[in-house]
PDB file of C-alpha atoms in Angstrom:
ATOM      1  CA  UNK X  71     -80.210  54.179 -49.270  1.00 53.00           C
ATOM      2  CA  UNK X  72     -81.289  50.565 -49.759  1.00 57.00           C
ATOM      3  CA  UNK X  73     -82.797  50.449 -53.247  1.00 61.00           C
ATOM      4  CA  UNK X  74     -84.850  47.527 -54.549  1.00 69.00           C
ATOM      5  CA  UNK X  75     -82.938  46.863 -57.782  1.00 73.00           C
ATOM      6  CA  UNK X  76     -83.770  43.739 -59.791  1.00 81.00           C
ATOM      7  CA  UNK X  77     -81.080  42.258 -62.007  1.00 86.00           C
ATOM      8  CA  UNK X  78     -82.354  40.556 -65.170  1.00 91.00           C
ATOM      9  CA  UNK X  79     -79.977  38.906 -67.642  1.00 92.00           C
ATOM     10  CA  UNK X  80     -80.925  38.040 -71.228  1.00 94.00           C
ATOM     11  CA  UNK X  81     -78.893  35.840 -73.545  1.00 93.00           C
ATOM     12  CA  UNK X  82     -79.716  35.710 -77.270  1.00 92.00           C
ATOM     13  CA  UNK X  83     -82.678  38.006 -76.493  1.00 93.00           C
ATOM     14  CA  UNK X  84     -84.179  35.369 -74.167  1.00 94.00           C
ATOM     15  CA  UNK X  85     -84.558  35.460 -70.396  1.00 95.00           C
ATOM     16  CA  UNK X  86     -81.602  33.740 -68.760  1.00 95.00           C
ATOM     17  CA  UNK X  87     -81.614  34.819 -65.125  1.00 93.00           C
ATOM     18  CA  UNK X  88     -83.809  36.917 -62.857  1.00 93.00           C
ATOM     19  CA  UNK X  89     -84.455  36.981 -59.094  1.00 92.00           C
ATOM     20  CA  UNK X  90     -86.987  34.120 -59.239  1.00 94.00           C
ATOM     21  CA  UNK X  91     -84.656  31.815 -61.165  1.00 95.00           C
ATOM     22  CA  UNK X  92     -81.797  32.661 -58.818  1.00 94.00           C
ATOM     23  CA  UNK X  93     -83.986  31.756 -55.824  1.00 94.00           C
ATOM     24  CA  UNK X  94     -84.659  28.424 -57.536  1.00 96.00           C
ATOM     25  CA  UNK X  95     -80.956  27.747 -58.049  1.00 95.00           C
ATOM     26  CA  UNK X  96     -80.255  28.579 -54.413  1.00 94.00           C
ATOM     27  CA  UNK X  97     -83.034  26.199 -53.363  1.00 95.00           C
ATOM     28  CA  UNK X  98     -81.695  23.398 -55.577  1.00 94.00           C
ATOM     29  CA  UNK X  99     -78.208  23.951 -54.165  1.00 93.00           C
ATOM     30  CA  UNK X 100     -79.650  23.673 -50.664  1.00 93.00           C
ATOM     31  CA  UNK X 101     -81.974  20.679 -51.189  1.00 93.00           C
ATOM     32  CA  UNK X 102     -80.236  18.711 -53.958  1.00 93.00           C
ATOM     33  CA  UNK X 103     -83.576  18.276 -55.717  1.00 92.00           C
ATOM     34  CA  UNK X 104     -85.578  20.107 -58.373  1.00 92.00           C
ATOM     35  CA  UNK X 105     -88.935  19.195 -56.838  1.00 92.00           C
ATOM     36  CA  UNK X 106     -87.932  20.157 -53.293  1.00 92.00           C
ATOM     37  CA  UNK X 107     -86.174  23.226 -54.634  1.00 94.00           C
ATOM     38  CA  UNK X 108     -89.332  24.262 -56.491  1.00 94.00           C
ATOM     39  CA  UNK X 109     -91.398  23.960 -53.303  1.00 94.00           C
ATOM     40  CA  UNK X 110     -88.812  25.960 -51.350  1.00 94.00           C
ATOM     41  CA  UNK X 111     -88.813  28.643 -54.065  1.00 94.00           C
ATOM     42  CA  UNK X 112     -92.637  28.553 -54.067  1.00 94.00           C
ATOM     43  CA  UNK X 113     -93.046  27.725 -57.759  1.00 94.00           C
ATOM     44  CA  UNK X 114     -94.476  24.700 -59.555  1.00 94.00           C
ATOM     45  CA  UNK X 115     -92.284  21.792 -60.628  1.00 93.00           C
ATOM     46  CA  UNK X 116     -93.082  22.490 -64.304  1.00 94.00           C
ATOM     47  CA  UNK X 117     -92.105  26.144 -63.942  1.00 95.00           C
ATOM     48  CA  UNK X 118     -88.901  25.082 -62.231  1.00 94.00           C
ATOM     49  CA  UNK X 119     -87.999  22.520 -64.880  1.00 93.00           C
ATOM     50  CA  UNK X 120     -88.808  24.936 -67.729  1.00 95.00           C
ATOM     51  CA  UNK X 121     -86.538  27.531 -66.116  1.00 96.00           C
ATOM     52  CA  UNK X 122     -83.678  25.065 -65.688  1.00 95.00           C
ATOM     53  CA  UNK X 123     -84.074  23.769 -69.228  1.00 95.00           C
ATOM     54  CA  UNK X 124     -83.976  27.351 -70.570  1.00 96.00           C
ATOM     55  CA  UNK X 125     -80.868  28.240 -68.547  1.00 96.00           C
ATOM     56  CA  UNK X 126     -79.048  25.048 -69.551  1.00 96.00           C
ATOM     57  CA  UNK X 127     -79.886  25.708 -73.209  1.00 95.00           C
ATOM     58  CA  UNK X 128     -78.818  29.363 -73.209  1.00 95.00           C
ATOM     59  CA  UNK X 129     -75.630  29.025 -71.148  1.00 94.00           C
ATOM     60  CA  UNK X 130     -72.303  27.999 -72.640  1.00 93.00           C
ATOM     61  CA  UNK X 131     -72.115  25.210 -70.066  1.00 95.00           C
ATOM     62  CA  UNK X 132     -74.663  23.237 -68.069  1.00 95.00           C
ATOM     63  CA  UNK X 133     -76.033  25.064 -65.035  1.00 95.00           C
ATOM     64  CA  UNK X 134     -77.963  22.259 -63.319  1.00 95.00           C
ATOM     65  CA  UNK X 135     -77.296  18.538 -63.726  1.00 93.00           C
ATOM     66  CA  UNK X 136     -79.911  15.915 -62.974  1.00 87.00           C
ATOM     67  CA  UNK X 137     -78.826  12.728 -61.219  1.00 80.00           C
ATOM     68  CA  UNK X 138     -80.607   9.599 -62.406  1.00 71.00           C
ATOM     69  CA  UNK X 139     -82.680   7.711 -59.841  1.00 59.00           C
ATOM     70  CA  UNK X 140     -81.167   4.679 -58.182  1.00 46.00           C
ATOM     71  CA  UNK X 141     -81.004   3.055 -54.805  1.00 44.00           C
ATOM     72  CA  UNK X 142     -80.856   6.427 -53.116  1.00 40.00           C
ATOM     73  CA  UNK X 143     -83.273   8.096 -55.525  1.00 43.00           C
ATOM     74  CA  UNK X 144     -82.594  10.858 -58.082  1.00 55.00           C
ATOM     75  CA  UNK X 145     -81.714  14.453 -57.522  1.00 87.00           C
ATOM     76  CA  UNK X 146     -80.078  17.507 -59.029  1.00 92.00           C
ATOM     77  CA  UNK X 147     -77.116  19.715 -58.309  1.00 93.00           C
ATOM     78  CA  UNK X 148     -75.474  22.863 -59.614  1.00 95.00           C
ATOM     79  CA  UNK X 149     -72.363  22.325 -61.694  1.00 95.00           C
ATOM     80  CA  UNK X 150     -69.149  24.212 -60.949  1.00 94.00           C
ATOM     81  CA  UNK X 151     -70.129  26.569 -63.768  1.00 94.00           C
ATOM     82  CA  UNK X 152     -73.607  26.940 -62.268  1.00 94.00           C
ATOM     83  CA  UNK X 153     -72.255  27.786 -58.820  1.00 93.00           C
ATOM     84  CA  UNK X 154     -69.878  30.347 -60.325  1.00 92.00           C
ATOM     85  CA  UNK X 155     -72.750  31.900 -62.288  1.00 93.00           C
ATOM     86  CA  UNK X 156     -74.822  32.071 -59.095  1.00 92.00           C
ATOM     87  CA  UNK X 157     -72.006  33.799 -57.191  1.00 90.00           C
ATOM     88  CA  UNK X 158     -71.457  36.208 -60.085  1.00 89.00           C
ATOM     89  CA  UNK X 159     -75.151  37.151 -60.089  1.00 89.00           C
ATOM     90  CA  UNK X 160     -74.996  37.846 -56.347  1.00 86.00           C
ATOM     91  CA  UNK X 161     -71.848  39.927 -56.864  1.00 80.00           C
ATOM     92  CA  UNK X 162     -73.536  41.957 -59.615  1.00 83.00           C
ATOM     93  CA  UNK X 163     -76.468  42.618 -57.279  1.00 81.00           C
ATOM     94  CA  UNK X 164     -74.061  44.048 -54.695  1.00 74.00           C
ATOM     95  CA  UNK X 165     -72.363  46.183 -57.343  1.00 71.00           C
ATOM     96  CA  UNK X 166     -75.732  47.572 -58.445  1.00 74.00           C
ATOM     97  CA  UNK X 167     -76.548  48.628 -54.891  1.00 70.00           C
ATOM     98  CA  UNK X 168     -73.111  50.160 -54.338  1.00 66.00           C
ATOM     99  CA  UNK X 169     -73.334  52.021 -57.642  1.00 66.00           C
ATOM    100  CA  UNK X 170     -76.757  53.425 -56.721  1.00 70.00           C
ATOM    101  CA  UNK X 171     -75.347  54.664 -53.410  1.00 65.00           C
ATOM    102  CA  UNK X 172     -72.854  56.854 -55.325  1.00 61.00           C
ATOM    103  CA  UNK X 173     -75.874  58.836 -56.592  1.00 62.00           C
ATOM    104  CA  UNK X 174     -76.229  60.353 -53.135  1.00 60.00           C
ATOM    105  CA  UNK X 175     -72.723  61.853 -53.245  1.00 59.00           C
ATOM    106  CA  UNK X 176     -73.003  65.073 -55.242  1.00 57.00           C
ATOM    107  CA  UNK X 177     -69.252  65.558 -55.628  1.00 54.00           C
ATOM    108  CA  UNK X 178     -68.567  62.110 -57.120  1.00 56.00           C
ATOM    109  CA  UNK X 179     -68.172  62.046 -60.919  1.00 56.00           C
ATOM    110  CA  UNK X 180     -70.337  59.628 -62.876  1.00 58.00           C
ATOM    111  CA  UNK X 181     -68.823  60.220 -66.308  1.00 58.00           C
ATOM    112  CA  UNK X 182     -66.003  57.715 -65.817  1.00 57.00           C
ATOM    113  CA  UNK X 183     -66.399  54.001 -65.131  1.00 54.00           C
ATOM    114  CA  UNK X 184     -63.077  53.616 -63.252  1.00 55.00           C
ATOM    115  CA  UNK X 185     -63.811  56.856 -61.370  1.00 56.00           C
ATOM    116  CA  UNK X 186     -67.250  55.685 -60.270  1.00 56.00           C
ATOM    117  CA  UNK X 187     -66.057  52.184 -59.375  1.00 56.00           C
ATOM    118  CA  UNK X 188     -63.228  53.607 -57.284  1.00 55.00           C
ATOM    119  CA  UNK X 189     -65.801  55.420 -55.137  1.00 53.00           C
ATOM    120  CA  UNK X 190     -67.760  52.297 -54.196  1.00 49.00           C
ATOM    121  CA  UNK X 191     -65.317  49.420 -54.474  1.00 49.00           C
ATOM    122  CA  UNK X 192     -61.679  50.377 -54.887  1.00 50.00           C
ATOM    123  CA  UNK X 193     -60.042  50.881 -51.505  1.00 50.00           C
ATOM    124  CA  UNK X 194     -56.366  51.872 -51.441  1.00 51.00           C
ATOM    125  CA  UNK X 195     -54.038  53.661 -49.067  1.00 57.00           C
ATOM    126  CA  UNK X 196     -53.776  56.493 -51.609  1.00 67.00           C
ATOM    127  CA  UNK X 197     -56.097  59.251 -50.380  1.00 77.00           C
ATOM    128  CA  UNK X 198     -56.208  60.978 -53.774  1.00 87.00           C
ATOM    129  CA  UNK X 199     -57.856  59.273 -56.751  1.00 84.00           C
ATOM    130  CA  UNK X 200     -58.227  61.361 -59.896  1.00 86.00           C
ATOM    131  CA  UNK X 201     -60.086  59.980 -62.898  1.00 84.00           C
ATOM    132  CA  UNK X 202     -59.188  60.850 -66.474  1.00 88.00           C
ATOM    133  CA  UNK X 203     -58.268  59.533 -69.902  1.00 91.00           C
ATOM    134  CA  UNK X 204     -54.890  58.836 -71.475  1.00 94.00           C
ATOM    135  CA  UNK X 205     -53.856  61.703 -73.755  1.00 94.00           C
ATOM    136  CA  UNK X 206     -50.338  60.541 -74.645  1.00 93.00           C
ATOM    137  CA  UNK X 207     -47.862  57.725 -74.019  1.00 93.00           C
ATOM    138  CA  UNK X 208     -44.159  58.420 -74.478  1.00 91.00           C
ATOM    139  CA  UNK X 209     -41.489  55.768 -73.953  1.00 88.00           C
ATOM    140  CA  UNK X 210     -37.731  56.086 -73.582  1.00 84.00           C
ATOM    141  CA  UNK X 211     -37.202  52.335 -73.319  1.00 81.00           C
ATOM    142  CA  UNK X 212     -37.499  51.212 -69.706  1.00 88.00           C
ATOM    143  CA  UNK X 213     -39.686  54.071 -68.451  1.00 93.00           C
ATOM    144  CA  UNK X 214     -42.754  55.689 -69.958  1.00 94.00           C
ATOM    145  CA  UNK X 215     -44.402  59.043 -69.347  1.00 94.00           C
ATOM    146  CA  UNK X 216     -48.185  58.852 -69.475  1.00 94.00           C
ATOM    147  CA  UNK X 217     -50.092  62.114 -69.921  1.00 95.00           C
ATOM    148  CA  UNK X 218     -53.602  61.991 -68.426  1.00 94.00           C
ATOM    149  CA  UNK X 219     -56.386  64.472 -69.164  1.00 92.00           C
ATOM    150  CA  UNK X 220     -58.381  64.700 -65.939  1.00 88.00           C
ATOM    151  CA  UNK X 221     -62.164  64.555 -65.823  1.00 82.00           C
ATOM    152  CA  UNK X 222     -62.430  68.352 -65.752  1.00 81.00           C
ATOM    153  CA  UNK X 223     -61.228  68.203 -69.422  1.00 83.00           C
ATOM    154  CA  UNK X 224     -58.707  70.999 -68.734  1.00 85.00           C
ATOM    155  CA  UNK X 225     -56.031  69.713 -66.379  1.00 87.00           C
ATOM    156  CA  UNK X 226     -53.277  67.449 -67.696  1.00 91.00           C
ATOM    157  CA  UNK X 227     -50.925  65.524 -65.419  1.00 92.00           C
ATOM    158  CA  UNK X 228     -48.058  63.162 -66.143  1.00 93.00           C
ATOM    159  CA  UNK X 229     -47.252  59.855 -64.460  1.00 94.00           C
ATOM    160  CA  UNK X 230     -44.036  57.871 -64.888  1.00 94.00           C
ATOM    161  CA  UNK X 231     -44.382  54.083 -65.054  1.00 93.00           C
ATOM    162  CA  UNK X 232     -42.286  51.228 -66.413  1.00 93.00           C
ATOM    163  CA  UNK X 233     -42.777  49.993 -69.963  1.00 91.00           C
ATOM    164  CA  UNK X 234     -43.893  46.643 -68.560  1.00 91.00           C
ATOM    165  CA  UNK X 235     -46.597  48.318 -66.477  1.00 91.00           C
ATOM    166  CA  UNK X 236     -47.808  50.228 -69.530  1.00 90.00           C
ATOM    167  CA  UNK X 237     -48.159  46.991 -71.468  1.00 90.00           C
ATOM    168  CA  UNK X 238     -49.874  45.197 -68.594  1.00 88.00           C
ATOM    169  CA  UNK X 239     -52.367  48.050 -68.167  1.00 88.00           C
ATOM    170  CA  UNK X 240     -52.873  48.195 -71.952  1.00 88.00           C
ATOM    171  CA  UNK X 241     -52.310  51.949 -71.934  1.00 91.00           C
ATOM    172  CA  UNK X 242     -53.585  53.613 -75.112  1.00 91.00           C
ATOM    173  CA  UNK X 243     -55.084  56.983 -76.083  1.00 92.00           C
ATOM    174  CA  UNK X 244     -58.542  57.690 -74.606  1.00 90.00           C
ATOM    175  CA  UNK X 245     -58.317  54.771 -72.165  1.00 90.00           C
ATOM    176  CA  UNK X 246     -59.952  55.621 -68.839  1.00 87.00           C
ATOM    177  CA  UNK X 247     -57.545  55.484 -65.899  1.00 88.00           C
ATOM    178  CA  UNK X 248     -57.191  56.531 -62.272  1.00 87.00           C
ATOM    179  CA  UNK X 249     -54.234  58.533 -60.995  1.00 90.00           C
ATOM    180  CA  UNK X 250     -53.530  57.520 -57.385  1.00 89.00           C
ATOM    181  CA  UNK X 251     -51.489  59.899 -55.217  1.00 90.00           C
ATOM    182  CA  UNK X 252     -50.671  59.268 -51.560  1.00 90.00           C
ATOM    183  CA  UNK X 253     -51.193  62.266 -49.300  1.00 90.00           C
ATOM    184  CA  UNK X 254     -47.467  62.695 -48.390  1.00 90.00           C
ATOM    185  CA  UNK X 255     -46.644  62.837 -52.131  1.00 91.00           C
ATOM    186  CA  UNK X 256     -48.851  65.868 -52.706  1.00 92.00           C
ATOM    187  CA  UNK X 257     -47.225  69.290 -52.281  1.00 91.00           C
ATOM    188  CA  UNK X 258     -49.067  72.552 -51.593  1.00 92.00           C
ATOM    189  CA  UNK X 259     -47.835  76.000 -52.675  1.00 91.00           C
ATOM    190  CA  UNK X 260     -49.262  79.490 -52.082  1.00 90.00           C
ATOM    191  CA  UNK X 261     -48.560  80.367 -55.745  1.00 89.00           C
ATOM    192  CA  UNK X 262     -47.449  78.588 -58.944  1.00 87.00           C
ATOM    193  CA  UNK X 263     -44.065  77.045 -58.197  1.00 80.00           C
ATOM    194  CA  UNK X 264     -42.893  76.115 -61.676  1.00 79.00           C
ATOM    195  CA  UNK X 265     -43.140  72.395 -60.856  1.00 78.00           C
ATOM    196  CA  UNK X 266     -44.624  69.610 -62.945  1.00 82.00           C
ATOM    197  CA  UNK X 267     -48.186  68.455 -62.418  1.00 91.00           C
ATOM    198  CA  UNK X 268     -49.463  71.568 -60.672  1.00 91.00           C
ATOM    199  CA  UNK X 269     -53.067  72.783 -60.630  1.00 89.00           C
ATOM    200  CA  UNK X 270     -55.120  75.366 -58.718  1.00 91.00           C
ATOM    201  CA  UNK X 271     -57.015  74.370 -55.573  1.00 93.00           C
ATOM    202  CA  UNK X 272     -58.836  76.018 -52.681  1.00 94.00           C
ATOM    203  CA  UNK X 273     -57.877  75.127 -49.105  1.00 94.00           C
ATOM    204  CA  UNK X 274     -61.006  73.705 -47.443  1.00 94.00           C
ATOM    205  CA  UNK X 275     -59.756  72.344 -44.106  1.00 92.00           C
ATOM    206  CA  UNK X 276     -56.562  72.248 -42.046  1.00 91.00           C
ATOM    207  CA  UNK X 277     -56.018  69.715 -39.239  1.00 90.00           C
ATOM    208  CA  UNK X 278     -52.773  70.081 -37.252  1.00 86.00           C
ATOM    209  CA  UNK X 279     -51.180  67.051 -35.589  1.00 82.00           C
ATOM    210  CA  UNK X 280     -48.062  66.075 -33.663  1.00 82.00           C
ATOM    211  CA  UNK X 281     -46.310  64.549 -36.681  1.00 84.00           C
ATOM    212  CA  UNK X 282     -47.699  66.823 -39.382  1.00 85.00           C
ATOM    213  CA  UNK X 283     -50.709  68.668 -40.728  1.00 90.00           C
ATOM    214  CA  UNK X 284     -53.528  67.348 -42.925  1.00 91.00           C
ATOM    215  CA  UNK X 285     -54.644  69.819 -45.574  1.00 92.00           C
ATOM    216  CA  UNK X 286     -57.841  69.243 -47.564  1.00 93.00           C
ATOM    217  CA  UNK X 287     -58.257  71.047 -50.892  1.00 92.00           C
ATOM    218  CA  UNK X 288     -61.032  71.421 -53.428  1.00 91.00           C
ATOM    219  CA  UNK X 289     -60.477  71.180 -57.150  1.00 87.00           C
ATOM    220  CA  UNK X 290     -62.563  73.338 -59.482  1.00 82.00           C
ATOM    221  CA  UNK X 291     -64.776  70.316 -60.309  1.00 77.00           C
ATOM    222  CA  UNK X 292     -65.585  69.756 -56.602  1.00 79.00           C
ATOM    223  CA  UNK X 293     -63.283  66.796 -55.993  1.00 81.00           C
ATOM    224  CA  UNK X 294     -61.288  66.786 -52.759  1.00 86.00           C
ATOM    225  CA  UNK X 295     -57.537  66.292 -52.461  1.00 90.00           C
ATOM    226  CA  UNK X 296     -55.622  65.560 -49.269  1.00 92.00           C
ATOM    227  CA  UNK X 297     -52.002  66.391 -48.447  1.00 92.00           C
ATOM    228  CA  UNK X 298     -50.052  65.690 -45.270  1.00 91.00           C
ATOM    229  CA  UNK X 299     -47.388  68.311 -44.663  1.00 89.00           C
ATOM    230  CA  UNK X 300     -44.458  68.124 -42.213  1.00 85.00           C
ATOM    231  CA  UNK X 301     -44.674  70.179 -38.990  1.00 78.00           C
ATOM    232  CA  UNK X 302     -43.961  73.855 -39.495  1.00 72.00           C
ATOM    233  CA  UNK X 303     -44.648  73.843 -43.241  1.00 70.00           C
ATOM    234  CA  UNK X 304     -48.281  74.967 -43.056  1.00 72.00           C
ATOM    235  CA  UNK X 305     -48.855  78.648 -43.664  1.00 81.00           C
ATOM    236  CA  UNK X 306     -52.313  78.371 -45.176  1.00 88.00           C
ATOM    237  CA  UNK X 307     -55.802  79.389 -44.090  1.00 90.00           C
ATOM    238  CA  UNK X 308     -59.164  77.870 -44.946  1.00 92.00           C
ATOM    239  CA  UNK X 309     -60.659  79.369 -48.111  1.00 92.00           C
ATOM    240  CA  UNK X 310     -57.244  80.421 -49.433  1.00 93.00           C
ATOM    241  CA  UNK X 311     -56.458  79.807 -53.128  1.00 94.00           C
ATOM    242  CA  UNK X 312     -53.345  77.652 -53.560  1.00 94.00           C
ATOM    243  CA  UNK X 313     -51.589  75.286 -55.941  1.00 93.00           C
ATOM    244  CA  UNK X 314     -51.059  71.543 -55.546  1.00 93.00           C
ATOM    245  CA  UNK X 315     -48.408  69.509 -57.312  1.00 93.00           C
ATOM    246  CA  UNK X 316     -46.790  66.088 -57.359  1.00 93.00           C
ATOM    247  CA  UNK X 317     -43.818  64.444 -59.035  1.00 93.00           C
ATOM    248  CA  UNK X 318     -44.585  62.216 -62.010  1.00 93.00           C
ATOM    249  CA  UNK X 319     -42.767  59.344 -60.288  1.00 92.00           C
ATOM    250  CA  UNK X 320     -44.843  59.800 -57.116  1.00 91.00           C
ATOM    251  CA  UNK X 321     -48.143  58.559 -58.523  1.00 91.00           C
ATOM    252  CA  UNK X 322     -49.701  55.292 -59.578  1.00 89.00           C
ATOM    253  CA  UNK X 323     -51.971  54.402 -62.495  1.00 89.00           C
ATOM    254  CA  UNK X 324     -54.942  52.064 -62.309  1.00 86.00           C
ATOM    255  CA  UNK X 325     -57.263  50.921 -65.083  1.00 81.00           C
ATOM    256  CA  UNK X 326     -59.953  48.421 -65.980  1.00 69.00           C
ATOM    257  CA  UNK X 327     -58.579  46.092 -68.652  1.00 58.00           C
TER     258      UNK X 327
END
């Protein structure tokens, strides 16, 4: 769904950027002139200058620089900071639209920022992306075991990472993270197998292939997991209760720092 979402930014409780001011900046970047940019943006020169003056005053760095008149006449241009701000605004507009699109997907959680972002922006080869919060961090020197409470608030899983990775990701209690598990790393059992990181699932689809079988499973919270099993290891039927598991070393952690 293409929503009409307007992004408005205030700094110090004053208007800094909105769609009209962004159109003006784009026009100035194109024409190299405030007056021509104002005409292209269909606003008056005074309105344009007032907007530029306000943005230059509120921003930490100058957005638009005026060039004094000379043999070739005067003009204006966006600074490096101004061009970066313009690109950031356009990026935020795209993020808003992508985030709104997630609303249409009933099974996608919206109670976790990394979890929501992963659905509309994070693309990895890991088919399984589970959102949760850090419950514990235990180190034995080189390696660390991170316990993650998943978004269902009941299931806990453990992931093994290096101490350096834990520091780089700034792992701490209650930090929101994603647990990424590639499909071949996920095991499926007809009953509890006494392995680490196991949780109940329901088989939702089975797709046989020449090199293996893809098994889709539903968690209790509606999220879907995917496992690829070797040929001859699939003795499941759709709708069957089962258990999924993975080794702590066969998972990755991702976070927003």
